[in-house]
XYZ file of N, CA, C and O in Angstrom:
584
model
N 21.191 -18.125 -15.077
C 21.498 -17.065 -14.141
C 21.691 -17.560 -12.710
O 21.970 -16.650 -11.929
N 21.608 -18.811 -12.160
C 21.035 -18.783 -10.869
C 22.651 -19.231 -10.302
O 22.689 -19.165 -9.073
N 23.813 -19.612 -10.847
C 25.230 -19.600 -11.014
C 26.253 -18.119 -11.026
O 27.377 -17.956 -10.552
N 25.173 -16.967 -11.916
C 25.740 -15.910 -11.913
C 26.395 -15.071 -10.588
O 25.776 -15.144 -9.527
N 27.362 -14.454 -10.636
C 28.423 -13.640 -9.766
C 28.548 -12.125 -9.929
O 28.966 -11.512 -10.911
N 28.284 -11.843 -9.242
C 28.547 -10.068 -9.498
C 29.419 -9.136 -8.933
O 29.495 -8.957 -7.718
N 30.096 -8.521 -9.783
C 30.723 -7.881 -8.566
C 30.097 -6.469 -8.353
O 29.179 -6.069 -9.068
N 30.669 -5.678 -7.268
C 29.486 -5.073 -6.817
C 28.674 -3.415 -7.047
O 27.800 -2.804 -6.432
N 29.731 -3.069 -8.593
C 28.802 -2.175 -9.236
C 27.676 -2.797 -9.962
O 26.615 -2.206 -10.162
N 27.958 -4.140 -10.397
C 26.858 -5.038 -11.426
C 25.282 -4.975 -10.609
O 24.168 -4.731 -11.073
N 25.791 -5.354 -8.995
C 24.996 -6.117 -7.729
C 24.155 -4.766 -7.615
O 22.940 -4.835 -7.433
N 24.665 -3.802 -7.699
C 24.076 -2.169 -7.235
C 23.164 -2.165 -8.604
O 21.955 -2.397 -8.639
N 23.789 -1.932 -9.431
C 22.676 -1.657 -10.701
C 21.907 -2.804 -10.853
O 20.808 -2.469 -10.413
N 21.841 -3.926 -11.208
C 20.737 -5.588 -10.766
C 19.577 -4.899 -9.282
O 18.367 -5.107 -9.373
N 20.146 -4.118 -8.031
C 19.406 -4.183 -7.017
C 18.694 -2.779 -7.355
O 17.681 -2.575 -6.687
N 19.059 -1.746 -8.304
C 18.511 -0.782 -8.026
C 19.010 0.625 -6.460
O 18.450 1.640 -6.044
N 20.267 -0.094 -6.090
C 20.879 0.842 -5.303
C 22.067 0.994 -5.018
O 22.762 0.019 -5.302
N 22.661 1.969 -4.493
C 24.208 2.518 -4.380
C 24.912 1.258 -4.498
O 24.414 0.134 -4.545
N 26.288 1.629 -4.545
C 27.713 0.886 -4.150
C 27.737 0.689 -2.446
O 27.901 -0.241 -1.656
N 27.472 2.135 -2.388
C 27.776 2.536 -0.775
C 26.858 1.377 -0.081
O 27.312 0.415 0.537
N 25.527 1.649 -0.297
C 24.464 0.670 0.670
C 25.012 -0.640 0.503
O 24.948 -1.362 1.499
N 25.516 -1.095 -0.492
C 26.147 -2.508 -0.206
C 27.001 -2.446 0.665
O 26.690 -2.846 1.788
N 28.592 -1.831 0.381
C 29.140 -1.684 1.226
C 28.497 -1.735 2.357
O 28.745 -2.668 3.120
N 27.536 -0.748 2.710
C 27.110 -0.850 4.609
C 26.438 -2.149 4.836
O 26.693 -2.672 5.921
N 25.453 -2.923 3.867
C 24.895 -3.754 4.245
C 25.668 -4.876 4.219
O 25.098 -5.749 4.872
N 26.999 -5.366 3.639
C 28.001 -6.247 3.997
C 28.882 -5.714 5.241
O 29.772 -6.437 5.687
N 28.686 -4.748 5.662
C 29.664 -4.098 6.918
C 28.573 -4.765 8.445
O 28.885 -5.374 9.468
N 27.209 -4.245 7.882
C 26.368 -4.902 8.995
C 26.379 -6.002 8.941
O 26.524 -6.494 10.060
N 26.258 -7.029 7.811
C 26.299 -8.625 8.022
C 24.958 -8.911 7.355
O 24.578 -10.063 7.569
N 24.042 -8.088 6.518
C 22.662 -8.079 5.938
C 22.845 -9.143 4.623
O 22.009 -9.930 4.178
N 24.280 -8.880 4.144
C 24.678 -9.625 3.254
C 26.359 -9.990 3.167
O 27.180 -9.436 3.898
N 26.688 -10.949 2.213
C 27.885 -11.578 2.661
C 28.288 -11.845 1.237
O 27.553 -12.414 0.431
N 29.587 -11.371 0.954
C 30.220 -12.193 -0.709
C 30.579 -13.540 -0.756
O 31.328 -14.167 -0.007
N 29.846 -13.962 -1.890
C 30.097 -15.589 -2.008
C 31.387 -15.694 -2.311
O 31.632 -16.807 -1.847
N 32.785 -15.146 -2.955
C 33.602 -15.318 -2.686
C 34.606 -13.655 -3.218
O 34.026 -12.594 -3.454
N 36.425 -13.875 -3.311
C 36.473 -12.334 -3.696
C 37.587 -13.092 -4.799
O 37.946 -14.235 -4.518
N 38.124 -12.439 -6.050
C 38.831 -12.611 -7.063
C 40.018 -12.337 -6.598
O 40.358 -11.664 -5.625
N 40.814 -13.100 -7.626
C 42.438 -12.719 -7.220
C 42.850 -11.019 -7.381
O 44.038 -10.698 -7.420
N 42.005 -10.222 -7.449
C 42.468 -8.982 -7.311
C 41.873 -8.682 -6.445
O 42.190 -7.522 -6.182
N 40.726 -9.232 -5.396
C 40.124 -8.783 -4.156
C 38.819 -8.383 -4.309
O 38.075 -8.075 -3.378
N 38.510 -8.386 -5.571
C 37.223 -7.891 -5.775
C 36.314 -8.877 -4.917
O 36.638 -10.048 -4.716
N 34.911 -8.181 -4.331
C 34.091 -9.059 -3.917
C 32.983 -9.481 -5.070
O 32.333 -8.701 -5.766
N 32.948 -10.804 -5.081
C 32.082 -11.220 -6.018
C 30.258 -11.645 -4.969
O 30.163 -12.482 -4.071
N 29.268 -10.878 -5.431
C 28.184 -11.630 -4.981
C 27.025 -12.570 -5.636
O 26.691 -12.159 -6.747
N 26.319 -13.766 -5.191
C 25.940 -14.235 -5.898
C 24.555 -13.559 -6.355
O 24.430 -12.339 -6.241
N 23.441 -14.406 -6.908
C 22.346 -14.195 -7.282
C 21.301 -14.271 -5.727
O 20.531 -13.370 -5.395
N 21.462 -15.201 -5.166
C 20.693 -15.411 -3.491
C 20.962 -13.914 -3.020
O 19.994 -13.348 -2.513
N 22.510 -12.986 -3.154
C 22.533 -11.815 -2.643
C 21.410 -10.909 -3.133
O 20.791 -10.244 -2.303
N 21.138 -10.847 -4.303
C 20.315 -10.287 -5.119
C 18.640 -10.486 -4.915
O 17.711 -9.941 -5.511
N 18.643 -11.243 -4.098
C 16.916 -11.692 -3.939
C 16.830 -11.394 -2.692
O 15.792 -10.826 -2.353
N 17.997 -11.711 -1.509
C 18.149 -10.651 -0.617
C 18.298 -9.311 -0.168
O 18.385 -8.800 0.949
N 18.304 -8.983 -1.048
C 18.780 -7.562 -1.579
C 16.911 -6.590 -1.697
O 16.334 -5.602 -1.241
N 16.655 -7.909 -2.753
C 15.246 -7.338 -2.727
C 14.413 -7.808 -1.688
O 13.347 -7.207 -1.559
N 14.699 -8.931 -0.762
C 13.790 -8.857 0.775
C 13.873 -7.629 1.330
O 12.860 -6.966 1.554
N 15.230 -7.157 1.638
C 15.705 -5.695 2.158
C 15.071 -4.727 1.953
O 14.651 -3.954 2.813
N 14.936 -4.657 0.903
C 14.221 -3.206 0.183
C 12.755 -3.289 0.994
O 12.304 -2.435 1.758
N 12.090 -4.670 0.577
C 10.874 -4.641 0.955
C 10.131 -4.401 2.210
O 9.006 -3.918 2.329
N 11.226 -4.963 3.447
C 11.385 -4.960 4.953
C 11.281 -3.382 5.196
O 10.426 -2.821 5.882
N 12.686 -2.579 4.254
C 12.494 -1.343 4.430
C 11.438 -0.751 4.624
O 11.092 -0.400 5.751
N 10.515 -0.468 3.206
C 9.280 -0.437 2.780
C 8.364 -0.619 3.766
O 7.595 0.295 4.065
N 8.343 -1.551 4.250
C 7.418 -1.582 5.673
C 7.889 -1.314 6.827
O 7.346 -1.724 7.853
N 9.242 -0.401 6.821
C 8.973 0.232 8.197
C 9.976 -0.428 9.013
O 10.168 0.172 10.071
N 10.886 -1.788 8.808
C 11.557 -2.362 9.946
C 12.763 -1.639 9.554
O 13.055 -1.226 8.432
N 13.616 -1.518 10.969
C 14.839 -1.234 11.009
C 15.889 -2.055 10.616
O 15.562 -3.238 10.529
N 16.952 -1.822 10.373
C 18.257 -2.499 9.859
C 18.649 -3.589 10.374
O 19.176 -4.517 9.759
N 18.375 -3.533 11.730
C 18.562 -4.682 12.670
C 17.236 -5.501 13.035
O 17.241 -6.657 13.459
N 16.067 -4.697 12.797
C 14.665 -6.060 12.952
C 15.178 -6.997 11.225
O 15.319 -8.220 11.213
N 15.339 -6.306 10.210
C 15.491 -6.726 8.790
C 16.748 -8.077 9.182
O 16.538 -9.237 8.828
N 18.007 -7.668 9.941
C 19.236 -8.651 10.113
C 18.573 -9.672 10.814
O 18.657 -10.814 10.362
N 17.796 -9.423 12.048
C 17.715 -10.462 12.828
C 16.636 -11.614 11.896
O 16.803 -12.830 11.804
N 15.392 -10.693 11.203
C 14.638 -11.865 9.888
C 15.136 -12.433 9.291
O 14.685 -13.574 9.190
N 16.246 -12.139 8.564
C 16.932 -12.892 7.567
C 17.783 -13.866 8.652
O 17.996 -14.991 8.200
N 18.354 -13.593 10.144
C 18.823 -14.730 9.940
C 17.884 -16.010 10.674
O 18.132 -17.162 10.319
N 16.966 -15.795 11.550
C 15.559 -16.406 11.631
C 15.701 -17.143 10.573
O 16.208 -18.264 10.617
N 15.201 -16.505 9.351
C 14.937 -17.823 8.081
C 15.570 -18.283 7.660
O 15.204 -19.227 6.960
N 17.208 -17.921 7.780
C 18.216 -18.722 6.887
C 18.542 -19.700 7.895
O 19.300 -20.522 7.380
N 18.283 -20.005 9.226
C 18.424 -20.921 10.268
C 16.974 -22.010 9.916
O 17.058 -23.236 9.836
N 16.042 -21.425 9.789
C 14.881 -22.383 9.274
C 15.373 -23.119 7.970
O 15.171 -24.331 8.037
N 15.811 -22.807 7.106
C 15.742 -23.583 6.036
C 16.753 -22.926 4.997
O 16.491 -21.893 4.381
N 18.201 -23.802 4.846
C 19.438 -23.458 3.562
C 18.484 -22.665 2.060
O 18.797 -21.513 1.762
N 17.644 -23.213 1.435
C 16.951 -23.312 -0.001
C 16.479 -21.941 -0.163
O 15.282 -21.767 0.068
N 17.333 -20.701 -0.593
C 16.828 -19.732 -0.773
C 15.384 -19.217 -0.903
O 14.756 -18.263 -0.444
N 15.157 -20.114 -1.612
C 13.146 -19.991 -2.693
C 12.574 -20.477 -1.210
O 11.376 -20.215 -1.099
N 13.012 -20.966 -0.329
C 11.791 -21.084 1.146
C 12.058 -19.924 1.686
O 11.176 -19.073 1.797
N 13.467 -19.697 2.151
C 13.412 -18.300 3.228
C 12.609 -16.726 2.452
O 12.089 -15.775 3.035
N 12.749 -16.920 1.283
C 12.276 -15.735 0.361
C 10.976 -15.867 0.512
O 10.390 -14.813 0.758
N 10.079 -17.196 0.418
C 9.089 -17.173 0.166
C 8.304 -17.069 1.674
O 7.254 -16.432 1.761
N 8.928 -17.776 2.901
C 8.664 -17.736 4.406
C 8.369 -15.795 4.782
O 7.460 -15.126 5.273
N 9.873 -15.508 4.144
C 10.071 -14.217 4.804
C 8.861 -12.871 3.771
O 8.880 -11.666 4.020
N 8.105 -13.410 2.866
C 7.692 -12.766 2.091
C 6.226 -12.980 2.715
O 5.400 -12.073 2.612
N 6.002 -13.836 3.176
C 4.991 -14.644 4.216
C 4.469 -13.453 5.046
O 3.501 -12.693 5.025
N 5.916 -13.716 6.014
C 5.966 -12.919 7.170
C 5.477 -11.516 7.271
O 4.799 -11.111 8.215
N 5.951 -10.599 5.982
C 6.116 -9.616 5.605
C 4.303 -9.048 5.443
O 3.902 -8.101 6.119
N 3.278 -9.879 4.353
C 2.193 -9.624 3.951
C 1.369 -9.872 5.504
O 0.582 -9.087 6.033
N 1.919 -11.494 6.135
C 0.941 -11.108 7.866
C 0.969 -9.885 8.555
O -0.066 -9.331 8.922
N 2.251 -9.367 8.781
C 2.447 -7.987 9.661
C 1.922 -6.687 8.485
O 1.657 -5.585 8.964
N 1.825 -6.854 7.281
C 1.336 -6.038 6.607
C -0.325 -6.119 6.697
O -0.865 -5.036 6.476
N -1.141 -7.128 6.958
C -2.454 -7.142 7.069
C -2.807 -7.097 8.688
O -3.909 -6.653 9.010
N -1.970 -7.510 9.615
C -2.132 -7.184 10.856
C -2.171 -5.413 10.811
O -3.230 -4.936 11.219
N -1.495 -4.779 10.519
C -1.410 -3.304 10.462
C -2.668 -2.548 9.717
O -3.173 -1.492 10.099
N -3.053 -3.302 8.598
C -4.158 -3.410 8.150
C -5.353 -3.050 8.882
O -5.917 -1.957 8.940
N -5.830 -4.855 9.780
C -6.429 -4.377 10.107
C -6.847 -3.760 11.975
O -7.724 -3.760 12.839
N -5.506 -3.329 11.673
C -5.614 -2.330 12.847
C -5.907 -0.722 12.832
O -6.357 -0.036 13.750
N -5.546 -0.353 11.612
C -5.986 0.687 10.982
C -7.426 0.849 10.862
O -8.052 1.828 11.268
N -8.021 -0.396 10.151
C -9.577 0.071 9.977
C -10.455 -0.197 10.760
O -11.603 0.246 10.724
N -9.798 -1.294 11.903
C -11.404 -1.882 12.960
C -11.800 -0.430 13.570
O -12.973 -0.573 13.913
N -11.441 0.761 13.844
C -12.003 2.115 14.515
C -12.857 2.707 13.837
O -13.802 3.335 14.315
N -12.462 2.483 11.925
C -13.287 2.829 10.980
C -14.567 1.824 10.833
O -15.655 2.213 10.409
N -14.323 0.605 11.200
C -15.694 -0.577 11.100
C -16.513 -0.145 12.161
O -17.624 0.209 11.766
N -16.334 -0.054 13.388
C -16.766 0.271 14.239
C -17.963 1.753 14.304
O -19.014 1.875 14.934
N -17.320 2.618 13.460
C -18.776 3.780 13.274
C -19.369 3.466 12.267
O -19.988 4.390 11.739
N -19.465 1.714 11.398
C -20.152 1.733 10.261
C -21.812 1.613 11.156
O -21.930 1.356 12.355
N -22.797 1.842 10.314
C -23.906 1.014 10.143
C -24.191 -0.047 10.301
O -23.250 -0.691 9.837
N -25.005 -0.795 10.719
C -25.275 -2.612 10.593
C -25.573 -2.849 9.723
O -25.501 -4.074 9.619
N -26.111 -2.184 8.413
C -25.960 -2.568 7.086
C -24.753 -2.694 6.188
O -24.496 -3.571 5.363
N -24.040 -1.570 6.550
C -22.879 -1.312 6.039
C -21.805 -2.318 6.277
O -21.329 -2.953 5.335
N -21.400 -2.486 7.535
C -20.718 -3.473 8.605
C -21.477 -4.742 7.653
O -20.716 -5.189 6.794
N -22.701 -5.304 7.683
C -22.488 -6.733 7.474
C -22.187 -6.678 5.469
O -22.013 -7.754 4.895
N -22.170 -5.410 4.688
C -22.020 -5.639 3.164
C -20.260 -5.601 3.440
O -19.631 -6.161 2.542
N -19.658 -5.176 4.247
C -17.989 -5.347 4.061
C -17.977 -6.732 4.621
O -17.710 -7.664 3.863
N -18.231 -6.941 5.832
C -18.334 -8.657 6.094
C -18.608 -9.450 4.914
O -17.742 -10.248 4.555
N -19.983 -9.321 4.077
C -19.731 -9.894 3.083
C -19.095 -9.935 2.018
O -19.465 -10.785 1.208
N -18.284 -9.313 1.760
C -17.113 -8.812 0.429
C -15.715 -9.690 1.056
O -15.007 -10.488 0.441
N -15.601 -9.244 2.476
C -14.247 -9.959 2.595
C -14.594 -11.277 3.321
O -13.625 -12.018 3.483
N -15.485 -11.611 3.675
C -15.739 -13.365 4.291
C -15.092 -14.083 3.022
O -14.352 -14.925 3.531
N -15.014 -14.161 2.030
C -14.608 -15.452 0.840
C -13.652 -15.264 1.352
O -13.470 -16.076 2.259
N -12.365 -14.088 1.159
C -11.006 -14.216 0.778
C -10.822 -14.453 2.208
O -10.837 -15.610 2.627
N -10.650 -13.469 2.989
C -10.264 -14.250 4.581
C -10.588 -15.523 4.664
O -9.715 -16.329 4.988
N -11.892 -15.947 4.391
C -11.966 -17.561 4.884
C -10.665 -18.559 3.953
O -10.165 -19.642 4.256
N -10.395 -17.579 2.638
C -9.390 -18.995 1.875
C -8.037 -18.404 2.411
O -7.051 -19.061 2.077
N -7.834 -17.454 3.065
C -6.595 -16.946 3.630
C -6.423 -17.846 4.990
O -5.309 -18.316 5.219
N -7.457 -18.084 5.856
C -7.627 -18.215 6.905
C -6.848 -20.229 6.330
O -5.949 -20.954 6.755
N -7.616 -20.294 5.501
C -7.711 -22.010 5.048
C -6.018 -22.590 4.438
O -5.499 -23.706 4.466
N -5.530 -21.261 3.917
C -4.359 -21.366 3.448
C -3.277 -21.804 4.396
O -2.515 -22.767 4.320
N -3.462 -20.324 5.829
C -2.933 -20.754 7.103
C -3.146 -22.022 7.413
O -2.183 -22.787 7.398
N -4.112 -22.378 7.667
C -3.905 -24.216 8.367
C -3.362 -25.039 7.847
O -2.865 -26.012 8.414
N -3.344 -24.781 6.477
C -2.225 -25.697 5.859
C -1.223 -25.835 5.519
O -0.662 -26.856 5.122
N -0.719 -24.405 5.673
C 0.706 -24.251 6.354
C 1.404 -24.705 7.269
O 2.468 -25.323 7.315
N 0.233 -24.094 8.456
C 0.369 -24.615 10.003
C 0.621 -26.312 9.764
O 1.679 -26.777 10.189
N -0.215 -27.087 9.182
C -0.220 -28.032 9.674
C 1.243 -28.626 8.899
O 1.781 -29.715 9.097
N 1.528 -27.911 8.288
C 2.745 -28.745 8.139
C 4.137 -28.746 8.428
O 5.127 -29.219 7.870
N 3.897 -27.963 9.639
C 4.713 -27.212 11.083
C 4.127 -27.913 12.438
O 4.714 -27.645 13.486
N 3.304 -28.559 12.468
C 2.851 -29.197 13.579
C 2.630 -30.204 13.253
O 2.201 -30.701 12.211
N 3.178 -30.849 14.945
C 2.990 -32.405 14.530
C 1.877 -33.453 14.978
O 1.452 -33.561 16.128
N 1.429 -34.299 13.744
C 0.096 -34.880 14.507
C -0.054 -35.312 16.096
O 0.733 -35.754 16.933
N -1.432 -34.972 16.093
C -1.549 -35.628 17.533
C -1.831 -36.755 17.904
O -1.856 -37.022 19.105
C-alpha cells in the first residue's frame, strides 16, 4: 500500500470525508496531488491519507485551518520521512492536549485536601516522571552536547 494512488472519491472514502473537503483542503494548500492522469484526474498518494488523518485530529482539538497549515508545514520543513512529521506532529498534538489538561484541573487540585492532593500526587508521580524522562530524551537528541 505505501505506493498506492487515489483518486479522490477513493481518498474521501479511505479518509472518512467529503469530495468537497478535499477539494477545499487542496484549494488551501493542507494537501497537494502527487500527480494528475492523462484525463486530469488528481491522483493522491497514501502520505495524503495520513495527512488527512493529522487534519482530522488538529481539528478535534480545536486548531483552525490555518494553525493546522502552518503545523504541517513546520514539520514537513523539519524532516521529508512522513512516519517523523506524523509522529513529531502527533507529539505536538498530545503536549498541547495535556497542557490544556492540566490547566483545567490545577483550580480543581487546589480545593483538594492535603490528603487527597498528596493520593493524586501519588497516582500520577510514576507516569509524569516516565513522561517527563521520555522528554529528555527526545530533547537530547535536539540539543547539542556541551
Amino acid at each position: 500500500m505505501p505506493n498506492q494512488l487515489f483518486r479522490i472519491g477513493e481518498l474521501a472514502k479511505a479518509a472518512g470525508i467529503s469530495e468537497r473537503t478535499i477539494d477545499y483542503y487542496t484549494k488551501l494548500g493542507l494537501i497537494t496531488p502527487e500527480k494528475r492522469t492523462l484525463k486530469n484526474y488528481r491522483l493522491y498518494s497514501t502520505e495524503t491519507l495520513t495527512t488527512l488523518e493529522r487534519i482530522n485530529q488538529m481539528k478535534q482539538e480545536k486548531y483552525t485551518l490555518e494553525e493546522i497549515k502552518d503545523r504541517l508545514e513546520r514539520w514537513k520543513s523539519v524532516a521529508e520521512d512522513p512516519e517523523v512529521t506524523d509522529k513529531l506532529s502527533q507529539l505536538e498534538i498530545q503536549i498541547q492536549r495535556l497542557e490544556r489538561e492540566v490547566n483545567e484541573i490545577s483550580p480543581l487540585l487546589e480545593g483538594l485536601k492535603p490528603n487527597q492532593a498528596r493520593a493524586a500526587l501519588t497516582n500520577i508521580l510514576p507516569k509524569g516522571a516516565a513522561c517527563i524522562e521520555s522528554l529528555q530524551i527526545l530533547l537530547s537528541h535536539f540539543t547539542p552536547p556541551m
